[in-house]
Coordinates of N, CA, C and O in Angstrom, one line a residue:
Chain A
M1 N 3.8 3.8 13.7 CA 4.3 4.7 12.7 C 3.2 5.0 11.7 O 2.3 4.1 11.5
K2 N 3.2 6.1 11.0 CA 2.2 6.5 10.0 C 2.8 6.3 8.6 O 4.0 6.7 8.4
A3 N 2.1 5.7 7.7 CA 2.6 5.5 6.4 C 1.7 6.3 5.4 O 0.5 6.4 5.6
K4 N 2.4 6.9 4.4 CA 1.6 7.7 3.4 C 2.1 7.1 2.1 O 3.3 7.1 1.8
V5 N 1.1 6.7 1.3 CA 1.4 6.1 0.0 C 0.7 6.9 -1.1 O -0.5 7.1 -1.0
H6 N 1.5 7.5 -2.0 CA 0.9 8.2 -3.1 C 1.0 7.3 -4.4 O 2.1 7.0 -4.8
V7 N -0.2 6.9 -4.9 CA -0.2 6.1 -6.1 C -0.7 6.9 -7.3 O -1.7 7.6 -7.2
F8 N 0.1 6.9 -8.4 CA -0.3 7.8 -9.5 C 0.0 7.0 -10.8 O 0.8 6.1 -10.9
L9 N -0.7 7.3 -11.9 CA -0.5 6.7 -13.2 C 0.9 7.0 -13.7 O 1.4 8.1 -13.6
K10 N 1.5 6.0 -14.4 CA 2.8 6.3 -15.0 C 2.7 7.3 -16.1 O 1.6 7.4 -16.7
P11 N 3.7 8.1 -16.4 CA 3.7 9.0 -17.5 C 3.4 8.3 -18.8 O 3.9 7.2 -19.0
G12 N 2.5 8.8 -19.6 CA 2.2 8.2 -20.9 C 0.9 7.4 -20.8 O 0.3 7.1 -21.8
V13 N 0.5 7.0 -19.6 CA -0.8 6.3 -19.5 C -1.9 7.4 -19.4 O -1.9 8.3 -18.7
L14 N -2.9 7.2 -20.3 CA -4.0 8.2 -20.4 C -4.8 8.2 -19.1 O -5.2 7.2 -18.6
D15 N -4.9 9.5 -18.6 CA -5.6 9.7 -17.3 C -7.0 10.2 -17.6 O -7.2 11.4 -17.8
V16 N -8.0 9.3 -17.8 CA -9.3 9.7 -18.2 C -10.0 10.5 -17.1 O -10.7 11.5 -17.4
Q17 N -9.7 10.2 -15.8 CA -10.3 11.0 -14.7 C -9.8 12.5 -14.8 O -10.5 13.4 -14.7
G18 N -8.5 12.5 -15.1 CA -7.8 13.9 -15.2 C -8.4 14.6 -16.4 O -8.7 15.8 -16.3
K19 N -8.6 13.9 -17.5 CA -9.2 14.6 -18.7 C -10.6 15.1 -18.4 O -11.0 16.2 -18.8
A20 N -11.4 14.3 -17.6 CA -12.8 14.7 -17.3 C -12.7 16.0 -16.4 O -13.5 16.9 -16.6
I21 N -11.8 16.0 -15.4 CA -11.7 17.1 -14.5 C -11.3 18.4 -15.3 O -11.8 19.4 -15.2
E22 N -10.3 18.2 -16.3 CA -9.8 19.3 -17.1 C -11.0 19.9 -17.9 O -11.1 21.1 -18.0
G23 N -11.8 19.0 -18.5 CA -12.9 19.5 -19.2 C -13.9 20.4 -18.3 O -14.3 21.4 -18.7
A24 N -14.1 19.9 -17.1 CA -15.0 20.6 -16.2 C -14.4 21.9 -15.7 O -15.1 22.9 -15.6
V25 N -13.1 21.9 -15.5 CA -12.4 23.1 -15.1 C -12.5 24.2 -16.2 O -12.8 25.3 -15.9
H26 N -12.3 23.8 -17.4 CA -12.4 24.7 -18.5 C -13.8 25.2 -18.6 O -14.1 26.4 -18.9
A27 N -14.8 24.3 -18.4 CA -16.2 24.7 -18.5 C -16.6 25.8 -17.5 O -17.5 26.6 -17.6
L28 N -15.9 25.7 -16.3 CA -16.1 26.7 -15.2 C -15.4 28.0 -15.5 O -15.5 28.9 -14.8
G29 N -14.6 28.1 -16.6 CA -14.0 29.3 -17.0 C -12.5 29.4 -16.6 O -11.9 30.5 -16.7
F30 N -11.9 28.4 -16.1 CA -10.5 28.4 -15.7 C -9.6 27.9 -16.8 O -9.2 26.7 -16.8
G31 N -9.4 28.7 -17.9 CA -8.8 28.3 -19.1 C -7.3 28.0 -18.9 O -6.7 27.3 -19.7
G32 N -6.7 28.5 -17.8 CA -5.2 28.4 -17.7 C -4.8 27.0 -17.1 O -3.6 26.8 -16.9
V33 N -5.7 26.2 -16.8 CA -5.4 24.9 -16.2 C -5.1 23.8 -17.2 O -5.9 23.7 -18.2
S34 N -4.0 23.1 -17.1 CA -3.8 22.0 -18.1 C -3.0 20.9 -17.4 O -2.6 21.0 -16.2
G35 N -2.9 19.8 -18.1 CA -2.1 18.6 -17.6 C -2.6 18.1 -16.2 O -1.9 17.7 -15.4
V36 N -4.0 17.9 -16.1 CA -4.5 17.4 -14.8 C -4.3 15.9 -14.7 O -4.6 15.2 -15.6
R37 N -3.7 15.5 -13.6 CA -3.5 14.1 -13.3 C -4.0 13.8 -11.9 O -3.9 14.6 -11.0
V38 N -4.7 12.6 -11.8 CA -5.4 12.3 -10.6 C -4.7 11.0 -10.0 O -4.5 10.0 -10.8
G39 N -4.4 11.1 -8.8 CA -3.8 9.9 -8.1 C -4.5 9.6 -6.8 O -5.5 10.3 -6.4
R40 N -4.1 8.5 -6.1 CA -4.7 8.2 -4.8 C -3.7 8.4 -3.7 O -2.5 8.3 -3.9
M41 N -4.1 8.9 -2.6 CA -3.3 9.0 -1.4 C -3.8 8.1 -0.3 O -5.0 8.3 0.1
I42 N -3.1 7.1 0.1 CA -3.5 6.1 1.1 C -2.7 6.3 2.3 O -1.4 6.3 2.3
E43 N -3.3 6.6 3.5 CA -2.6 6.8 4.7 C -3.1 5.7 5.7 O -4.2 5.4 5.8
F44 N -2.1 5.2 6.5 CA -2.5 4.2 7.5 C -1.4 4.1 8.6 O -0.3 4.6 8.4
D45 N -1.9 3.6 9.7 CA -0.9 3.3 10.8 C -0.4 1.9 10.7 O -1.1 1.0 10.3
I46 N 0.9 1.8 11.1 CA 1.5 0.5 11.0 C 2.2 0.2 12.4 O 2.9 1.1 12.9
A47 N 1.8 -0.9 13.0 CA 2.3 -1.2 14.3 C 3.8 -1.6 14.3 O 4.3 -2.1 13.3
G48 N 4.4 -1.4 15.5 CA 5.8 -1.8 15.7 C 6.7 -0.6 15.6 O 6.4 0.4 15.1
D49 N 8.0 -0.8 16.1 CA 9.0 0.2 16.2 C 10.1 0.0 15.2 O 11.0 0.8 15.0
D50 N 10.1 -1.2 14.5 CA 11.2 -1.5 13.6 C 10.9 -0.8 12.2 O 10.1 -1.3 11.5
R51 N 11.7 0.2 12.0 CA 11.5 1.0 10.8 C 11.7 0.3 9.5 O 11.0 0.3 8.6
A52 N 12.8 -0.5 9.5 CA 13.2 -1.3 8.3 C 12.1 -2.3 8.0 O 11.7 -2.5 6.8
K53 N 11.6 -3.0 9.1 CA 10.5 -4.0 8.9 C 9.2 -3.3 8.3 O 8.6 -3.8 7.4
A54 N 8.9 -2.1 8.9 CA 7.7 -1.4 8.4 C 7.9 -1.0 7.0 O 6.9 -1.1 6.2
E55 N 9.1 -0.5 6.6 CA 9.3 -0.1 5.2 C 9.1 -1.3 4.3 O 8.5 -1.1 3.2
A56 N 9.6 -2.4 4.7 CA 9.5 -3.6 3.8 C 8.0 -4.0 3.7 O 7.6 -4.4 2.6
E57 N 7.3 -3.9 4.8 CA 5.9 -4.2 4.8 C 5.1 -3.3 3.9 O 4.2 -3.7 3.1
V58 N 5.4 -2.0 4.0 CA 4.7 -1.0 3.1 C 5.0 -1.3 1.6 O 4.1 -1.2 0.8
K59 N 6.3 -1.6 1.3 CA 6.6 -1.9 0.0 C 5.9 -3.1 -0.6 O 5.3 -3.1 -1.7
A60 N 5.8 -4.2 0.3 CA 5.1 -5.4 -0.1 C 3.6 -5.1 -0.4 O 3.0 -5.5 -1.3
L61 N 3.0 -4.3 0.5 CA 1.6 -3.9 0.4 C 1.4 -3.1 -0.9 O 0.4 -3.4 -1.6
C62 N 2.3 -2.2 -1.2 CA 2.1 -1.4 -2.4 C 2.1 -2.3 -3.6 O 1.3 -2.2 -4.5
D63 N 3.1 -3.2 -3.7 CA 3.3 -4.0 -4.8 C 2.2 -5.1 -5.0 O 1.8 -5.4 -6.1
R64 N 1.7 -5.5 -3.9 CA 0.7 -6.6 -3.9 C -0.8 -6.1 -4.0 O -1.7 -6.8 -4.4
L65 N -1.0 -4.9 -3.4 CA -2.4 -4.5 -3.3 C -2.7 -3.1 -3.7 O -3.7 -2.8 -4.4
L66 N -1.9 -2.1 -3.2 CA -2.3 -0.7 -3.3 C -2.1 -0.2 -4.7 O -2.8 0.8 -5.1
A67 N -1.1 -0.6 -5.5 CA -0.9 -0.1 -6.8 C -0.9 -1.2 -7.8 O -0.5 -2.3 -7.5
N68 N -1.4 -0.9 -9.0 CA -1.3 -1.8 -10.1 C 0.0 -1.4 -10.9 O 0.0 -0.4 -11.7
T69 N 1.1 -2.1 -10.6 CA 2.4 -1.6 -11.1 C 2.6 -1.7 -12.6 O 3.6 -1.3 -13.1
V70 N 1.6 -2.3 -13.3 CA 1.7 -2.3 -14.7 C 1.5 -0.9 -15.2 O 2.2 -0.4 -16.1
I71 N 0.5 -0.1 -14.7 CA 0.2 1.2 -15.1 C 0.4 2.3 -14.1 O 0.4 3.5 -14.4
E72 N 0.7 1.9 -12.9 CA 0.9 2.9 -11.8 C 2.2 2.8 -11.1 O 2.8 1.8 -11.0
S73 N 2.7 4.0 -10.6 CA 3.8 4.0 -9.8 C 3.4 4.5 -8.4 O 2.3 4.9 -8.2
Y74 N 4.3 4.4 -7.4 CA 3.9 4.9 -6.1 C 5.1 5.4 -5.4 O 6.3 5.1 -5.7
K75 N 4.8 6.3 -4.4 CA 5.9 6.9 -3.5 C 5.4 6.6 -2.1 O 4.2 7.0 -1.8
A76 N 6.2 5.9 -1.3 CA 5.8 5.6 0.0 C 6.7 6.3 1.0 O 7.9 6.4 0.8
E77 N 6.1 6.9 2.1 CA 6.9 7.5 3.1 C 6.4 7.1 4.5 O 5.2 6.9 4.7
L78 N 7.3 6.9 5.4 CA 7.0 6.6 6.8 C 7.3 7.8 7.7 O 8.3 8.5 7.6
I79 N 6.3 8.2 8.6 CA 6.5 9.3 9.5 C 6.1 9.0 10.9 O 5.4 8.0 11.1
Chain B
M1 N 3.0 27.4 -13.3 CA 3.2 26.9 -11.9 C 2.5 25.5 -11.8 O 1.5 25.3 -12.5
K2 N 3.0 24.7 -10.9 CA 2.3 23.4 -10.7 C 1.5 23.5 -9.4 O 2.0 24.0 -8.4
A3 N 0.3 22.9 -9.4 CA -0.5 22.9 -8.2 C -0.7 21.5 -7.8 O -0.9 20.6 -8.7
K4 N -0.7 21.2 -6.5 CA -1.0 19.9 -6.0 C -2.1 20.0 -5.0 O -2.0 20.8 -4.0
V5 N -3.2 19.3 -5.2 CA -4.3 19.4 -4.2 C -4.6 18.0 -3.6 O -4.8 17.0 -4.4
H6 N -4.5 17.9 -2.3 CA -4.8 16.6 -1.6 C -6.2 16.8 -1.0 O -6.4 17.6 -0.2
V7 N -7.1 15.9 -1.5 CA -8.5 15.9 -1.0 C -8.7 14.7 -0.2 O -8.4 13.6 -0.6
F8 N -9.2 14.9 1.1 CA -9.4 13.8 2.0 C -10.7 13.9 2.7 O -11.2 15.0 3.0
L9 N -11.2 12.8 3.2 CA -12.5 12.8 4.0 C -12.2 13.5 5.3 O -11.2 13.3 5.9
K10 N -13.2 14.3 5.8 CA -13.0 14.9 7.1 C -13.0 13.8 8.2 O -13.6 12.7 8.0
P11 N -12.3 14.1 9.3 CA -12.3 13.1 10.4 C -13.7 12.8 10.8 O -14.5 13.7 10.9
G12 N -14.1 11.6 11.1 CA -15.4 11.2 11.5 C -16.3 10.7 10.4 O -17.3 10.1 10.7
V13 N -15.9 11.1 9.2 CA -16.7 10.6 8.0 C -16.2 9.1 7.7 O -15.0 8.9 7.6
L14 N -17.2 8.2 7.7 CA -16.8 6.8 7.4 C -16.1 6.7 6.0 O -16.7 7.1 5.0
D15 N -14.9 6.0 6.0 CA -14.2 5.9 4.8 C -14.4 4.4 4.3 O -13.6 3.5 4.7
V16 N -15.4 4.2 3.5 CA -15.7 2.8 3.1 C -14.5 2.2 2.2 O -14.2 1.0 2.4
Q17 N -13.9 3.0 1.4 CA -12.8 2.6 0.6 C -11.7 2.1 1.5 O -11.0 1.1 1.3
G18 N -11.4 3.0 2.5 CA -10.3 2.6 3.5 C -10.6 1.3 4.2 O -9.7 0.5 4.4
K19 N -11.9 1.2 4.6 CA -12.3 -0.1 5.3 C -12.1 -1.3 4.4 O -11.6 -2.3 4.9
A20 N -12.4 -1.2 3.2 CA -12.3 -2.3 2.2 C -10.8 -2.6 2.1 O -10.4 -3.8 2.1
I21 N -10.0 -1.6 1.9 CA -8.5 -1.8 1.8 C -8.0 -2.5 3.1 O -7.2 -3.5 3.0
E22 N -8.5 -2.0 4.2 CA -8.0 -2.6 5.5 C -8.3 -4.1 5.6 O -7.5 -4.9 6.0
G23 N -9.5 -4.4 5.2 CA -9.9 -5.8 5.2 C -9.0 -6.7 4.3 O -8.6 -7.7 4.7
A24 N -8.7 -6.1 3.1 CA -7.9 -6.9 2.2 C -6.5 -7.0 2.7 O -5.8 -8.0 2.5
V25 N -6.0 -5.9 3.3 CA -4.6 -5.9 3.9 C -4.5 -7.0 5.0 O -3.6 -7.8 5.0
H26 N -5.5 -7.1 5.8 CA -5.5 -8.1 6.9 C -5.6 -9.5 6.3 O -4.9 -10.4 6.7
A27 N -6.4 -9.6 5.2 CA -6.5 -10.9 4.6 C -5.2 -11.4 4.0 O -4.9 -12.6 3.8
L28 N -4.4 -10.4 3.6 CA -3.0 -10.7 3.0 C -2.0 -11.1 4.2 O -0.9 -11.4 3.9
G29 N -2.4 -10.9 5.4 CA -1.6 -11.3 6.5 C -0.8 -10.1 7.2 O 0.0 -10.3 8.0
F30 N -1.2 -8.9 6.8 CA -0.5 -7.7 7.5 C -1.4 -7.2 8.6 O -2.2 -6.2 8.4
G31 N -1.3 -7.9 9.7 CA -2.2 -7.6 10.8 C -2.0 -6.2 11.5 O -2.8 -5.7 12.2
G32 N -0.8 -5.7 11.3 CA -0.4 -4.5 12.1 C -0.9 -3.2 11.4 O -0.7 -2.1 12.0
V33 N -1.6 -3.3 10.3 CA -2.1 -2.1 9.6 C -3.5 -1.7 10.2 O -4.4 -2.6 10.3
S34 N -3.7 -0.4 10.5 CA -5.0 0.0 10.9 C -5.2 1.5 10.5 O -4.3 2.1 10.0
G35 N -6.4 1.9 10.6 CA -6.8 3.3 10.3 C -6.5 3.7 8.9 O -6.0 4.8 8.7
V36 N -6.9 2.9 8.0 CA -6.6 3.2 6.6 C -7.6 4.3 6.1 O -8.8 4.2 6.3
R37 N -7.0 5.4 5.5 CA -7.9 6.4 4.9 C -7.4 6.7 3.5 O -6.2 6.7 3.2
V38 N -8.3 6.8 2.6 CA -8.0 7.0 1.2 C -8.4 8.4 0.7 O -9.6 8.9 1.0
G39 N -7.5 9.1 0.1 CA -7.8 10.4 -0.5 C -7.4 10.5 -1.9 O -6.9 9.6 -2.5
R40 N -7.7 11.7 -2.5 CA -7.3 11.9 -3.9 C -6.2 12.9 -3.9 O -6.2 13.9 -3.1
M41 N -5.3 12.8 -4.9 CA -4.2 13.8 -5.1 C -4.4 14.2 -6.6 O -4.3 13.4 -7.5
I42 N -4.7 15.5 -6.7 CA -4.9 16.1 -8.1 C -3.8 17.1 -8.3 O -3.5 18.0 -7.6
E43 N -3.1 16.8 -9.5 CA -2.0 17.7 -9.8 C -2.2 18.3 -11.2 O -2.8 17.7 -12.1
F44 N -1.9 19.6 -11.3 CA -2.1 20.2 -12.6 C -1.2 21.5 -12.8 O -0.6 21.9 -11.8
D45 N -1.1 21.9 -14.0 CA -0.3 23.1 -14.3 C -1.3 24.3 -14.4 O -2.4 24.1 -14.8
I46 N -0.8 25.4 -13.9 CA -1.7 26.6 -14.0 C -0.9 27.7 -14.6 O 0.3 28.0 -14.2
A47 N -1.4 28.3 -15.6 CA -0.7 29.3 -16.4 C -0.6 30.7 -15.6 O -1.4 30.9 -14.8
G48 N 0.4 31.4 -16.0 CA 0.6 32.7 -15.4 C 1.7 32.8 -14.3 O 2.1 31.7 -13.8
D49 N 2.2 34.0 -14.0 CA 3.3 34.1 -13.0 C 2.8 34.7 -11.7 O 3.6 34.9 -10.8
D50 N 1.5 35.2 -11.7 CA 1.0 35.8 -10.5 C 0.6 34.8 -9.5 O -0.4 34.1 -9.6
R51 N 1.5 34.7 -8.5 CA 1.3 33.6 -7.5 C -0.1 33.8 -6.7 O -0.8 32.8 -6.4
A52 N -0.3 35.0 -6.3 CA -1.6 35.3 -5.5 C -2.8 34.9 -6.3 O -3.8 34.3 -5.8
K53 N -2.8 35.3 -7.6 CA -3.9 35.0 -8.5 C -4.1 33.5 -8.7 O -5.2 32.9 -8.6
A54 N -3.0 32.8 -8.8 CA -3.0 31.3 -9.0 C -3.5 30.7 -7.7 O -4.4 29.8 -7.8
E55 N -3.1 31.2 -6.6 CA -3.6 30.6 -5.3 C -5.1 30.8 -5.2 O -5.8 29.9 -4.7
A56 N -5.6 32.0 -5.6 CA -7.0 32.2 -5.5 C -7.8 31.3 -6.4 O -8.9 30.8 -6.1
E57 N -7.2 31.1 -7.6 CA -7.9 30.2 -8.6 C -7.9 28.8 -8.1 O -8.9 28.1 -8.2
V58 N -6.8 28.3 -7.5 CA -6.8 26.9 -7.0 C -7.8 26.8 -5.9 O -8.5 25.8 -5.8
K59 N -7.9 27.8 -5.0 CA -8.9 27.7 -3.9 C -10.3 27.7 -4.5 O -11.1 26.9 -4.0
A60 N -10.6 28.5 -5.5 CA -11.9 28.5 -6.1 C -12.2 27.2 -6.7 O -13.3 26.6 -6.6
L61 N -11.2 26.6 -7.4 CA -11.4 25.3 -8.1 C -11.7 24.2 -7.0 O -12.6 23.4 -7.3
C62 N -11.0 24.2 -5.9 CA -11.2 23.2 -4.9 C -12.6 23.3 -4.3 O -13.3 22.3 -4.2
D63 N -13.0 24.6 -4.0 CA -14.3 24.7 -3.4 C -15.4 24.4 -4.3 O -16.5 23.9 -3.9
R64 N -15.2 24.7 -5.6 CA -16.4 24.5 -6.6 C -16.4 23.2 -7.3 O -17.4 22.8 -7.7
L65 N -15.2 22.5 -7.4 CA -15.2 21.3 -8.2 C -14.5 20.1 -7.6 O -15.0 19.0 -7.6
L66 N -13.3 20.4 -7.1 CA -12.4 19.3 -6.7 C -12.8 18.6 -5.4 O -12.5 17.4 -5.3
A67 N -13.3 19.3 -4.5 CA -13.7 18.7 -3.2 C -15.1 18.9 -2.9 O -15.7 20.0 -3.3
N68 N -15.8 18.0 -2.3 CA -17.1 18.1 -1.7 C -16.9 18.6 -0.3 O -16.7 17.8 0.6
T69 N -17.0 19.9 0.0 CA -16.6 20.4 1.3 C -17.5 20.1 2.4 O -17.3 20.4 3.5
V70 N -18.6 19.4 2.1 CA -19.5 19.0 3.2 C -18.8 17.8 3.9 O -18.9 17.8 5.1
I71 N -18.2 16.9 3.2 CA -17.6 15.8 3.8 C -16.1 15.7 3.6 O -15.4 14.9 4.2
E72 N -15.5 16.6 2.8 CA -14.1 16.5 2.5 C -13.4 17.8 2.8 O -13.9 18.9 2.7
S73 N -12.1 17.7 3.2 CA -11.2 18.8 3.3 C -10.1 18.7 2.2 O -10.0 17.7 1.6
Y74 N -9.4 19.8 2.0 CA -8.3 19.7 1.1 C -7.1 20.6 1.5 O -7.3 21.5 2.4
K75 N -6.0 20.2 1.0 CA -4.8 21.0 1.2 C -4.2 21.3 -0.2 O -4.0 20.3 -1.0
A76 N -4.0 22.5 -0.5 CA -3.5 22.9 -1.8 C -2.1 23.5 -1.6 O -1.9 24.3 -0.7
E77 N -1.2 23.2 -2.6 CA 0.1 23.8 -2.6 C 0.6 24.1 -4.0 O 0.2 23.4 -4.9
L78 N 1.2 25.3 -4.1 CA 1.8 25.7 -5.4 C 3.3 25.5 -5.4 O 3.9 25.9 -4.5
I79 N 3.8 24.9 -6.5 CA 5.3 24.8 -6.6 C 5.8 25.2 -7.9 O 5.1 25.3 -8.9

């Protein structure tokens, strides 16, 4: 199975990378762009056919390694 | 309008960040995980109601700033 995990900063947490991109975007002349937020997208293959087990593994991985749940949230999907 | 841009390394380009995550995942005991690839997800608001113009702006932004098209590809969507 393929897993896709989108990790993003929680609302209210200052996104410095997003602010830097926003500044560069405006400097390039695209004034209509605002609210830039940057996240990570992590994709991987997970062995086995047991969907429930795979879902539990992905959740454990997100909580323990892929996301810093103090400041980040994540959305995981299996395909 | 809201734009979502997913930037990812082209197939064949070594993903060192992905390899590092894969090593850490295996060290945590999740042996079934393989082929880890890491990308960026950039979300922003774009002013105006002209969908075609917004699409052209997003494409220009991706090509000029958000992706290094030598080694990266991107998928952009407007919602």
